[in-house]
PDB file of C-alpha atoms in Angstrom:
ATOM      1  CA  MET Q   1      -9.636  -8.375  15.850  1.00 72.00           C
ATOM      2  CA  PHE Q   2      -6.786 -10.609  17.292  1.00 67.00           C
ATOM      3  CA  ASN Q   3      -5.608 -11.915  13.766  1.00 92.00           C
ATOM      4  CA  SER Q   4      -5.092  -7.957  12.766  1.00 95.00           C
ATOM      5  CA  VAL Q   5      -3.364  -7.194  16.182  1.00 96.00           C
ATOM      6  CA  ARG Q   6      -1.157 -10.464  15.548  1.00 96.00           C
ATOM      7  CA  VAL Q   7      -0.585  -9.665  11.546  1.00 97.00           C
ATOM      8  CA  GLY Q   8      -0.009  -5.853  12.522  1.00 98.00           C
ATOM      9  CA  ALA Q   9       2.902  -6.594  15.125  1.00 98.00           C
ATOM     10  CA  VAL Q  10       4.578  -8.774  12.766  1.00 98.00           C
ATOM     11  CA  ALA Q  11       4.150  -6.173  10.541  1.00 98.00           C
ATOM     12  CA  GLY Q  12       5.830  -3.365  13.057  1.00 98.00           C
ATOM     13  CA  LEU Q  13       8.634  -5.915  13.608  1.00 98.00           C
ATOM     14  CA  VAL Q  14       9.498  -5.901   9.779  1.00 98.00           C
ATOM     15  CA  GLY Q  15       9.352  -2.172   9.519  1.00 98.00           C
ATOM     16  CA  GLY Q  16      11.254  -2.146  13.079  1.00 98.00           C
ATOM     17  CA  ILE Q  17      13.752  -3.947  11.649  1.00 98.00           C
ATOM     18  CA  VAL Q  18      14.296  -1.728   8.551  1.00 98.00           C
ATOM     19  CA  PHE Q  19      13.906   1.750  10.614  1.00 97.00           C
ATOM     20  CA  GLY Q  20      16.284   0.142  13.295  1.00 97.00           C
ATOM     21  CA  MET Q  21      18.973  -0.378  10.796  1.00 97.00           C
ATOM     22  CA  MET Q  22      18.263   3.145   9.676  1.00 95.00           C
ATOM     23  CA  MET Q  23      18.418   4.456  13.158  1.00 95.00           C
ATOM     24  CA  ALA Q  24      21.837   2.371  13.557  1.00 96.00           C
ATOM     25  CA  VAL Q  25      23.726   4.205  10.395  1.00 95.00           C
ATOM     26  CA  MET Q  26      22.371   7.218  11.914  1.00 92.00           C
ATOM     27  CA  GLY Q  27      23.642   6.409  15.484  1.00 93.00           C
ATOM     28  CA  MET Q  28      20.289   7.369  17.145  1.00 92.00           C
ATOM     29  CA  LEU Q  29      19.710   3.794  19.062  1.00 96.00           C
ATOM     30  CA  THR Q  30      21.965   5.182  22.113  1.00 95.00           C
ATOM     31  CA  VAL Q  31      18.998   7.938  22.373  1.00 89.00           C
ATOM     32  CA  ILE Q  32      16.105   5.266  22.390  1.00 91.00           C
ATOM     33  CA  ALA Q  33      18.139   2.974  25.060  1.00 94.00           C
ATOM     34  CA  GLY Q  34      18.037   6.326  26.896  1.00 88.00           C
ATOM     35  CA  MET Q  35      14.252   5.801  27.413  1.00 84.00           C
ATOM     36  CA  VAL Q  36      14.910   2.931  29.988  1.00 91.00           C
ATOM     37  CA  GLY Q  37      18.222   4.415  31.513  1.00 91.00           C
ATOM     38  CA  SER Q  38      20.885   2.733  29.312  1.00 95.00           C
ATOM     39  CA  SER Q  39      23.109   4.290  26.961  1.00 95.00           C
ATOM     40  CA  SER Q  40      23.933   0.511  24.949  1.00 97.00           C
ATOM     41  CA  ALA Q  41      22.693   0.585  21.024  1.00 97.00           C
ATOM     42  CA  ILE Q  42      21.452  -3.052  21.282  1.00 97.00           C
ATOM     43  CA  VAL Q  43      19.288  -2.367  24.568  1.00 98.00           C
ATOM     44  CA  GLY Q  44      18.013   0.431  22.027  1.00 97.00           C
ATOM     45  CA  PHE Q  45      17.472  -1.628  19.343  1.00 98.00           C
ATOM     46  CA  MET Q  46      15.402  -4.064  21.592  1.00 98.00           C
ATOM     47  CA  VAL Q  47      13.048  -1.030  22.886  1.00 96.00           C
ATOM     48  CA  HIS Q  48      12.898   0.054  19.458  1.00 96.00           C
ATOM     49  CA  LEU Q  49      11.419  -3.307  18.244  1.00 98.00           C
ATOM     50  CA  VAL Q  50       9.204  -4.054  21.147  1.00 97.00           C
ATOM     51  CA  ILE Q  51       7.992  -0.191  20.026  1.00 96.00           C
ATOM     52  CA  SER Q  52       7.608  -1.361  17.078  1.00 97.00           C
ATOM     53  CA  ALA Q  53       5.446  -3.962  17.220  1.00 98.00           C
ATOM     54  CA  MET Q  54       3.194  -2.410  19.502  1.00 97.00           C
ATOM     55  CA  ILE Q  55       2.768   0.159  16.841  1.00 98.00           C
ATOM     56  CA  GLY Q  56       2.253  -1.958  14.249  1.00 98.00           C
ATOM     57  CA  ALA Q  57      -0.627  -3.849  16.191  1.00 98.00           C
ATOM     58  CA  GLY Q  58      -2.115  -0.401  16.703  1.00 98.00           C
ATOM     59  CA  TYR Q  59      -2.156  -0.062  13.119  1.00 98.00           C
ATOM     60  CA  GLY Q  60      -4.096  -3.500  12.750  1.00 97.00           C
ATOM     61  CA  VAL Q  61      -6.756  -2.686  14.978  1.00 97.00           C
ATOM     62  CA  VAL Q  62      -7.166   0.836  13.824  1.00 97.00           C
ATOM     63  CA  LEU Q  63      -6.452   1.005   9.828  1.00 97.00           C
ATOM     64  CA  GLY Q  64      -5.620  -2.635   9.263  1.00 95.00           C
ATOM     65  CA  SER Q  65      -9.265  -2.451   7.127  1.00 95.00           C
ATOM     66  CA  LEU Q  66      -8.132   0.226   5.267  1.00 96.00           C
ATOM     67  CA  ALA Q  67      -5.328  -2.185   3.628  1.00 96.00           C
ATOM     68  CA  THR Q  68      -7.651  -3.572   1.058  1.00 96.00           C
ATOM     69  CA  SER Q  69      -5.091  -3.203  -1.998  1.00 97.00           C
ATOM     70  CA  THR Q  70      -0.941  -2.323  -2.012  1.00 97.00           C
ATOM     71  CA  THR Q  71      -1.843   1.365  -2.722  1.00 97.00           C
ATOM     72  CA  ARG Q  72      -3.943   1.860   0.468  1.00 98.00           C
ATOM     73  CA  GLY Q  73      -1.534  -0.295   2.648  1.00 98.00           C
ATOM     74  CA  LEU Q  74       0.735   2.151   1.710  1.00 98.00           C
ATOM     75  CA  ALA Q  75      -0.926   5.054   2.061  1.00 98.00           C
ATOM     76  CA  SER Q  76      -2.410   4.338   5.078  1.00 98.00           C
ATOM     77  CA  GLY Q  77       0.764   3.188   6.385  1.00 98.00           C
ATOM     78  CA  ALA Q  78       2.636   6.185   5.334  1.00 98.00           C
ATOM     79  CA  ALA Q  79       0.269   8.682   7.199  1.00 98.00           C
ATOM     80  CA  TYR Q  80       0.463   6.533  10.254  1.00 98.00           C
ATOM     81  CA  GLY Q  81       3.907   5.975  10.388  1.00 97.00           C
ATOM     82  CA  MET Q  82       4.155  10.131  10.300  1.00 96.00           C
ATOM     83  CA  ALA Q  83       1.306  10.319  13.234  1.00 97.00           C
ATOM     84  CA  TRP Q  84       3.473   8.312  15.402  1.00 95.00           C
ATOM     85  CA  TRP Q  85       6.739  10.850  14.466  1.00 94.00           C
ATOM     86  CA  VAL Q  86       4.546  13.483  16.297  1.00 92.00           C
ATOM     87  CA  ILE Q  87       3.266  11.296  18.901  1.00 92.00           C
ATOM     88  CA  GLY Q  88       6.738   9.762  19.513  1.00 87.00           C
ATOM     89  CA  PRO Q  89       9.594  11.901  18.824  1.00 85.00           C
ATOM     90  CA  LEU Q  90       7.933  15.060  19.073  1.00 84.00           C
ATOM     91  CA  THR Q  91       5.533  14.458  22.149  1.00 85.00           C
ATOM     92  CA  VAL Q  92       6.299  11.409  24.407  1.00 83.00           C
ATOM     93  CA  MET Q  93       9.876  11.151  24.090  1.00 80.00           C
ATOM     94  CA  PRO Q  94      10.666  13.892  25.209  1.00 80.00           C
ATOM     95  CA  LEU Q  95       8.313  13.551  28.311  1.00 81.00           C
ATOM     96  CA  MET Q  96       9.861  10.123  29.197  1.00 76.00           C
ATOM     97  CA  MET Q  97      13.361  11.158  29.084  1.00 72.00           C
ATOM     98  CA  GLY Q  98      12.445  14.540  31.464  1.00 78.00           C
ATOM     99  CA  MET Q  99      12.795  17.257  28.870  1.00 77.00           C
ATOM    100  CA  GLY Q 100       9.152  18.492  29.466  1.00 73.00           C
ATOM    101  CA  PHE Q 101       6.206  18.790  27.184  1.00 71.00           C
ATOM    102  CA  GLY Q 102       6.873  20.552  24.174  1.00 69.00           C
ATOM    103  CA  SER Q 103      10.520  20.826  24.398  1.00 70.00           C
ATOM    104  CA  GLN Q 104      10.591  19.356  20.478  1.00 73.00           C
ATOM    105  CA  TRP Q 105       8.175  21.650  19.268  1.00 77.00           C
ATOM    106  CA  THR Q 106      10.697  24.169  18.168  1.00 80.00           C
ATOM    107  CA  SER Q 107      11.624  25.137  14.590  1.00 83.00           C
ATOM    108  CA  SER Q 108      14.893  24.199  15.153  1.00 81.00           C
ATOM    109  CA  ALA Q 109      13.823  20.758  17.056  1.00 78.00           C
ATOM    110  CA  ILE Q 110      11.424  19.940  14.278  1.00 83.00           C
ATOM    111  CA  THR Q 111      14.215  20.336  11.757  1.00 86.00           C
ATOM    112  CA  ALA Q 112      16.799  18.271  13.219  1.00 82.00           C
ATOM    113  CA  ALA Q 113      13.987  15.816  13.822  1.00 84.00           C
ATOM    114  CA  LEU Q 114      13.412  15.664   9.955  1.00 89.00           C
ATOM    115  CA  PRO Q 115      15.463  12.594   9.511  1.00 90.00           C
ATOM    116  CA  SER Q 116      13.261  10.812  11.776  1.00 90.00           C
ATOM    117  CA  LEU Q 117      10.167  11.691   9.881  1.00 93.00           C
ATOM    118  CA  MET Q 118      11.361  10.606   6.994  1.00 95.00           C
ATOM    119  CA  GLY Q 119      12.563   6.883   8.599  1.00 95.00           C
ATOM    120  CA  HIS Q 120       8.889   6.970  10.458  1.00 96.00           C
ATOM    121  CA  GLY Q 121       7.174   7.371   6.998  1.00 97.00           C
ATOM    122  CA  ILE Q 122       9.585   4.446   5.866  1.00 97.00           C
ATOM    123  CA  TYR Q 123       8.430   2.415   8.948  1.00 98.00           C
ATOM    124  CA  GLY Q 124       4.766   3.026   8.063  1.00 98.00           C
ATOM    125  CA  LEU Q 125       4.835   2.024   4.287  1.00 98.00           C
ATOM    126  CA  ILE Q 126       6.506  -0.941   5.236  1.00 98.00           C
ATOM    127  CA  VAL Q 127       3.920  -1.690   7.920  1.00 98.00           C
ATOM    128  CA  GLY Q 128       0.867  -1.348   5.318  1.00 98.00           C
ATOM    129  CA  PHE Q 129       2.174  -3.402   2.929  1.00 98.00           C
ATOM    130  CA  VAL Q 130       3.404  -6.308   5.125  1.00 98.00           C
ATOM    131  CA  PHE Q 131       0.118  -5.808   6.801  1.00 98.00           C
ATOM    132  CA  PHE Q 132      -1.987  -6.044   3.267  1.00 97.00           C
ATOM    133  CA  ARG Q 133       0.232  -8.674   2.085  1.00 97.00           C
ATOM    134  CA  MET Q 134      -0.293 -10.845   4.981  1.00 96.00           C
ATOM    135  CA  LYS Q 135      -3.815 -10.066   5.276  1.00 94.00           C
ATOM    136  CA  SER Q 136      -4.437 -11.067   1.939  1.00 91.00           C
ATOM    137  CA  ALA Q 137      -2.107 -14.127   1.432  1.00 86.00           C
ATOM    138  CA  ARG Q 138      -4.103 -17.421   0.817  1.00 64.00           C
ATOM    139  CA  VAL Q 139      -2.703 -19.664   3.164  1.00 56.00           C
ATOM    140  CA  PRO Q 140      -3.167 -23.567   2.232  1.00 55.00           C
ATOM    141  CA  ARG Q 141      -5.264 -25.868   4.505  1.00 51.00           C
TER     142      ARG Q 141
END
């Protein structure tokens, strides 16, 4: 299990770097920084990478066993990433920022969060792909 956590964390970092670059272009890193009381995009990127590694480790534990092929890694990763869109920006993040439960569950808030859904889906695709490739790589002994 430790190996799945470690590989998942690395896959999460790879996905997090790509998703973080997308967030930087969209100007969203300062929003992430706000979760820890900062307004710095650099702080936001660092917080994002920590979260990405933890979520990737979770993928390794929860869904890593499903990543038995590239296709299955991509599918399970995409589903996992989209589930985190619901858990993260629509639920946990608003609570952490004092907005209250359900504040992001209005139709206008969900519409505004759709670019984030795309980002979470891409993150998940990358996590599932990298996880499968790392787990299936032959390491010389």
